[in-house]
Amino acid sequence: MAKKTKKAAPEVVEKDMTTARFDKGYAIAAFLLIVAFLASVSAAYFHSRYLMFYPEKVAEQYCSSAIVLKDDFNSLKYTSLIQNLYLGDYFRENYIRPRLAEGESVTERTPEEQGELMDKMDEIMFAYYADIIASNTDKTLDSVLTLYVDKYVETYEAVFGEPAYASVEDDLVTCFEAGVSAYSEANALDAENETVEVRKTYSDEEVAAYRAGLSEDARAEYARFGLSPDAVEGVCETQFSYTVGGEVFNVPCTLIKVGMQWYVDVTAL
């Protein structure tokens, strides 16, 4: 009778518990980081939306940005000009894209060459933005944005020796934002005690009178923003106060309510 071969016992593989604990801990940490990131993004989004429900908060953000920080461009996000649009999209769609040529550059440059040319663009455009914003009186910034983009296209062609193609759109935006930031840092006020007071909230009859009393220029601006006077459901007058060098300054600010949100009425500035 043939002798049976004894089966080998299955090999027992010991699990490295240190590695297992590390993998589990890593997964938990990664999950918590994702949750924290989503929470921060959601908080930022709802904060920006939530403050638009309160006229005094909108007035504070607008006045602090435009008056104290000297950042006229970013203050636009709190005005009737932008409403539910993204400020960056508004700038790109209305001012940048219509001025750029179709296509992209075929000129080959080294990173060093490209960097030198971009530095030259920054130097010229930073100074140009400072000049046009310092003398600006149009709170919609229509003339400023138009002049800036025209100058950028002209300067780009002179510096790079070729048209400003659509492919330079992001470079233009980056240059502009850097110029805005540089101007703000150089000219911001050393202000203290920034406060906002609601001086008057209009009744329904007063809101109707406000709409009816809009000038032709104001109505034209409303139309350009895609806003009908009939969409104005509320009006509020506020006063922004701040102190510089011991002197108190008071700035009136009128806001309109469109839907559930409040905006600074840029035609009343």
Short mmCIF file of C-alpha atoms in Angstrom, two decimals:
data_model
loop_
_atom_site.label_atom_id
_atom_site.label_comp_id
_atom_site.label_asym_id
_atom_site.label_seq_id
_atom_site.Cartn_x
_atom_site.Cartn_y
_atom_site.Cartn_z
CA MET A 1 0.00 0.00 0.00
CA ALA A 2 1.37 3.36 -1.04
CA LYS A 3 2.41 5.58 1.76
CA LYS A 4 0.46 8.84 1.90
CA THR A 5 2.48 11.99 1.62
CA LYS A 6 1.83 14.31 4.49
CA LYS A 7 0.65 17.72 3.34
CA ALA A 8 2.80 20.59 4.40
CA ALA A 9 1.18 22.83 6.94
CA PRO A 10 0.10 26.18 5.45
CA GLU A 11 2.64 28.88 6.05
CA VAL A 12 1.47 31.40 8.56
CA VAL A 13 2.39 34.92 7.54
CA GLU A 14 2.62 37.23 10.46
CA LYS A 15 1.12 40.61 9.74
CA ASP A 16 3.30 43.57 10.49
CA MET A 17 1.06 45.34 12.98
CA THR A 18 3.25 48.44 12.94
CA THR A 19 2.68 48.85 9.20
CA ALA A 20 -1.02 48.13 9.58
CA ARG A 21 -1.38 50.74 12.29
CA PHE A 22 0.57 53.22 10.16
CA ASP A 23 -1.64 52.60 7.10
CA LYS A 24 -4.78 53.01 9.18
CA GLY A 25 -3.47 56.16 10.81
CA TYR A 26 -2.43 57.59 7.43
CA ALA A 27 -5.89 56.92 5.99
CA ILE A 28 -7.57 58.62 8.94
CA ALA A 29 -5.23 61.61 8.71
CA ALA A 30 -5.85 61.94 4.97
CA PHE A 31 -9.61 61.74 5.53
CA LEU A 32 -9.47 64.43 8.21
CA LEU A 33 -7.40 66.69 5.96
CA ILE A 34 -9.96 66.35 3.18
CA VAL A 35 -12.79 67.11 5.60
CA ALA A 36 -10.92 70.15 6.94
CA PHE A 37 -10.26 71.42 3.41
CA LEU A 38 -13.89 71.05 2.36
CA ALA A 39 -15.01 72.73 5.56
CA SER A 40 -12.70 75.71 4.97
CA VAL A 41 -13.87 76.08 1.36
CA SER A 42 -17.51 75.86 2.41
CA ALA A 43 -16.95 78.34 5.23
CA ALA A 44 -15.32 80.84 2.87
CA TYR A 45 -18.16 80.47 0.36
CA PHE A 46 -20.96 80.82 2.88
CA HIS A 47 -19.17 83.67 4.66
CA SER A 48 -19.05 85.67 1.42
CA ARG A 49 -22.68 84.87 0.68
CA TYR A 50 -23.86 85.27 4.25
CA LEU A 51 -22.45 88.76 4.73
CA MET A 52 -24.31 89.91 1.61
CA PHE A 53 -27.54 89.47 3.58
CA TYR A 54 -26.59 92.40 5.84
CA PRO A 55 -26.15 95.92 4.43
CA GLU A 56 -23.81 97.04 7.21
CA LYS A 57 -21.43 94.12 6.53
CA VAL A 58 -21.43 94.80 2.80
CA ALA A 59 -20.79 98.50 3.40
CA GLU A 60 -17.93 97.67 5.76
CA GLN A 61 -16.26 95.35 3.25
CA TYR A 62 -16.65 97.80 0.39
CA CYS A 63 -15.46 100.89 2.25
CA SER A 64 -12.60 99.12 3.97
CA SER A 65 -11.37 97.82 0.61
CA ALA A 66 -11.90 100.96 -1.47
CA ILE A 67 -11.15 103.69 1.06
CA VAL A 68 -8.73 102.23 3.59
CA LEU A 69 -6.88 99.60 1.56
CA LYS A 70 -7.02 101.61 -1.70
CA ASP A 71 -8.08 98.47 -3.55
CA ASP A 72 -10.76 99.84 -5.85
CA PHE A 73 -10.80 96.76 -8.06
CA ASN A 74 -11.61 94.16 -5.40
CA SER A 75 -14.14 96.49 -3.80
CA LEU A 76 -16.27 96.00 -6.93
CA LYS A 77 -17.33 92.54 -5.76
CA TYR A 78 -19.58 94.24 -3.19
CA THR A 79 -21.34 96.50 -5.69
CA SER A 80 -24.38 96.30 -7.93
CA LEU A 81 -21.94 96.07 -10.83
CA ILE A 82 -21.02 92.47 -10.09
CA GLN A 83 -24.02 90.98 -8.27
CA ASN A 84 -23.78 87.18 -8.54
CA LEU A 85 -20.84 87.15 -10.96
CA TYR A 86 -17.25 86.35 -10.10
CA LEU A 87 -15.17 89.52 -10.32
CA GLY A 88 -12.41 87.72 -12.23
CA ASP A 89 -14.87 86.39 -14.80
CA TYR A 90 -16.36 89.87 -15.22
CA PHE A 91 -12.90 91.30 -15.93
CA ARG A 92 -11.93 88.56 -18.36
CA GLU A 93 -15.19 88.44 -20.31
CA ASN A 94 -15.80 92.17 -20.66
CA TYR A 95 -12.32 93.62 -20.99
CA ILE A 96 -9.59 91.06 -21.68
CA ARG A 97 -10.90 88.48 -24.15
CA PRO A 98 -12.32 91.00 -26.64
CA ARG A 99 -8.86 92.61 -26.97
CA LEU A 100 -6.64 89.55 -27.37
CA ALA A 101 -5.80 88.07 -30.75
CA GLU A 102 -6.77 84.48 -31.47
CA GLY A 103 -4.05 81.86 -31.36
CA GLU A 104 -0.82 81.52 -29.41
CA SER A 105 2.82 82.39 -29.81
CA VAL A 106 5.10 80.05 -31.76
CA THR A 107 8.25 81.88 -30.70
CA GLU A 108 10.60 79.71 -28.67
CA ARG A 109 12.26 81.33 -25.68
CA THR A 110 14.30 80.02 -22.80
CA PRO A 111 12.78 80.36 -19.31
CA GLU A 112 15.36 83.04 -18.59
CA GLU A 113 14.42 85.04 -21.68
CA GLN A 114 10.71 84.71 -20.92
CA GLY A 115 11.29 85.77 -17.33
CA GLU A 116 13.23 88.88 -18.32
CA LEU A 117 10.50 89.98 -20.71
CA MET A 118 7.77 89.38 -18.11
CA ASP A 119 9.73 91.38 -15.53
CA LYS A 120 9.87 94.26 -17.99
CA MET A 121 6.11 93.99 -18.53
CA ASP A 122 5.51 94.06 -14.77
CA GLU A 123 7.67 97.14 -14.31
CA ILE A 124 5.85 99.09 -17.01
CA MET A 125 2.34 97.95 -16.09
CA PHE A 126 2.74 98.44 -12.32
CA ALA A 127 3.63 102.08 -12.92
CA TYR A 128 0.83 102.51 -15.45
CA TYR A 129 -1.82 101.10 -13.11
CA ALA A 130 -0.67 103.43 -10.33
CA ASP A 131 -1.02 106.42 -12.68
CA ILE A 132 -4.51 105.65 -13.94
CA ILE A 133 -6.01 104.51 -10.63
CA ALA A 134 -4.68 107.53 -8.73
CA SER A 135 -6.57 109.92 -11.02
CA ASN A 136 -9.69 107.77 -11.45
CA THR A 137 -13.11 109.10 -10.44
CA ASP A 138 -15.27 106.44 -12.11
CA LYS A 139 -16.23 103.99 -9.37
CA THR A 140 -17.22 101.34 -11.93
CA LEU A 141 -13.55 101.35 -13.07
CA ASP A 142 -14.74 100.99 -16.66
CA SER A 143 -12.21 103.49 -17.99
CA VAL A 144 -9.41 102.10 -15.80
CA LEU A 145 -9.91 98.51 -16.94
CA THR A 146 -10.27 99.54 -20.58
CA LEU A 147 -7.13 101.67 -20.50
CA TYR A 148 -5.16 99.01 -18.64
CA VAL A 149 -5.93 96.20 -21.08
CA ASP A 150 -5.25 98.46 -24.08
CA LYS A 151 -1.91 99.46 -22.58
CA TYR A 152 -1.01 95.85 -21.79
CA VAL A 153 -1.69 94.75 -25.37
CA GLU A 154 0.31 97.68 -26.74
CA THR A 155 3.21 97.07 -24.33
CA TYR A 156 3.23 93.32 -24.94
CA GLU A 157 3.58 93.83 -28.67
CA ALA A 158 6.46 96.26 -28.10
CA VAL A 159 8.27 94.07 -25.55
CA PHE A 160 7.70 90.64 -27.09
CA GLY A 161 7.61 91.72 -30.72
CA GLU A 162 4.38 89.85 -31.46
CA PRO A 163 0.63 90.23 -30.88
CA ALA A 164 -0.89 89.60 -27.47
CA TYR A 165 -2.57 86.29 -28.20
CA ALA A 166 -5.39 84.71 -26.23
CA SER A 167 -2.82 82.43 -24.62
CA VAL A 168 -1.47 85.36 -22.55
CA GLU A 169 -4.80 85.92 -20.79
CA ASP A 170 -3.63 84.40 -17.50
CA ASP A 171 -0.38 86.37 -17.65
CA LEU A 172 -2.35 89.59 -18.09
CA VAL A 173 -4.57 88.79 -15.10
CA THR A 174 -1.57 87.87 -12.94
CA CYS A 175 0.20 91.10 -13.88
CA PHE A 176 -2.90 93.17 -13.17
CA GLU A 177 -3.58 91.54 -9.79
CA ALA A 178 0.04 92.03 -8.77
CA GLY A 179 -0.19 95.70 -9.75
CA VAL A 180 -3.39 96.13 -7.73
CA SER A 181 -1.76 94.50 -4.72
CA ALA A 182 1.41 96.58 -5.04
CA TYR A 183 -0.58 99.82 -5.25
CA SER A 184 -2.66 98.85 -2.22
CA GLU A 185 0.40 98.01 -0.14
CA ALA A 186 2.05 101.31 -1.05
CA ASN A 187 -1.00 103.53 -0.48
CA ALA A 188 -3.21 101.89 2.15
CA LEU A 189 -4.20 104.11 5.05
CA ASP A 190 -3.06 103.40 8.58
CA ALA A 191 -6.65 103.47 9.79
CA GLU A 192 -8.16 102.53 13.13
CA ASN A 193 -11.63 102.20 14.65
CA GLU A 194 -13.44 101.19 11.46
CA THR A 195 -17.18 101.07 12.12
CA VAL A 196 -20.41 101.08 10.13
CA GLU A 197 -23.73 102.50 11.23
CA VAL A 198 -27.07 101.96 9.51
CA ARG A 199 -28.53 105.45 9.25
CA LYS A 200 -31.77 104.70 7.44
CA THR A 201 -33.71 101.75 6.03
CA TYR A 202 -36.24 102.81 3.40
CA SER A 203 -39.93 102.00 3.60
CA ASP A 204 -41.68 100.42 0.61
CA GLU A 205 -42.91 103.84 -0.48
CA GLU A 206 -39.42 105.31 -0.20
CA VAL A 207 -37.94 102.41 -2.18
CA ALA A 208 -40.46 103.07 -4.95
CA ALA A 209 -39.51 106.75 -4.90
CA TYR A 210 -35.80 105.82 -5.05
CA ARG A 211 -36.39 103.72 -8.15
CA ALA A 212 -38.49 106.43 -9.78
CA GLY A 213 -35.90 109.09 -8.97
CA LEU A 214 -32.97 107.35 -10.65
CA SER A 215 -31.31 109.61 -13.19
CA GLU A 216 -30.95 108.69 -16.84
CA ASP A 217 -27.24 108.09 -16.29
CA ALA A 218 -27.99 105.79 -13.36
CA ARG A 219 -30.55 103.87 -15.40
CA ALA A 220 -28.01 103.51 -18.19
CA GLU A 221 -25.47 102.13 -15.71
CA TYR A 222 -28.07 99.72 -14.33
CA ALA A 223 -28.80 98.51 -17.87
CA ARG A 224 -25.09 98.01 -18.53
CA PHE A 225 -24.90 95.85 -15.41
CA GLY A 226 -27.95 93.84 -16.51
CA LEU A 227 -29.95 95.25 -13.61
CA SER A 228 -33.49 96.60 -13.85
CA PRO A 229 -34.56 99.35 -11.41
CA ASP A 230 -37.64 97.22 -10.73
CA ALA A 231 -35.34 94.56 -9.23
CA VAL A 232 -34.43 96.91 -6.36
CA GLU A 233 -36.47 95.68 -3.39
CA GLY A 234 -34.80 97.64 -0.62
CA VAL A 235 -32.58 100.66 0.03
CA CYS A 236 -30.38 101.34 3.02
CA GLU A 237 -28.17 104.28 3.94
CA THR A 238 -25.07 103.61 6.03
CA GLN A 239 -22.11 105.58 7.32
CA PHE A 240 -18.59 104.16 7.40
CA SER A 241 -16.30 105.77 9.96
CA TYR A 242 -12.58 105.41 10.52
CA THR A 243 -9.75 107.23 12.24
CA VAL A 244 -6.40 108.26 10.76
CA GLY A 245 -3.88 110.16 12.85
CA GLY A 246 -6.50 110.94 15.46
CA GLU A 247 -8.90 112.48 12.93
CA VAL A 248 -12.29 110.86 12.35
CA PHE A 249 -13.64 110.50 8.81
CA ASN A 250 -17.24 109.65 7.90
CA VAL A 251 -18.24 108.26 4.51
CA PRO A 252 -21.88 107.78 3.43
CA CYS A 253 -22.71 104.62 1.51
CA THR A 254 -26.04 103.70 -0.09
CA LEU A 255 -26.95 100.06 -0.66
CA ILE A 256 -29.70 98.39 -2.64
CA LYS A 257 -31.29 95.01 -2.07
CA VAL A 258 -31.67 92.71 -5.07
CA GLY A 259 -33.28 89.40 -4.23
CA MET A 260 -31.94 88.36 -0.83
CA GLN A 261 -28.63 90.20 -1.08
CA TRP A 262 -27.41 93.75 -0.56
CA TYR A 263 -25.01 95.61 -2.82
CA VAL A 264 -23.41 99.04 -2.76
CA ASP A 265 -25.22 101.09 -5.39
CA VAL A 266 -22.27 102.08 -7.53
CA THR A 267 -24.36 104.78 -9.25
CA ALA A 268 -24.81 106.56 -5.92
CA LEU A 269 -21.11 106.80 -5.07
#
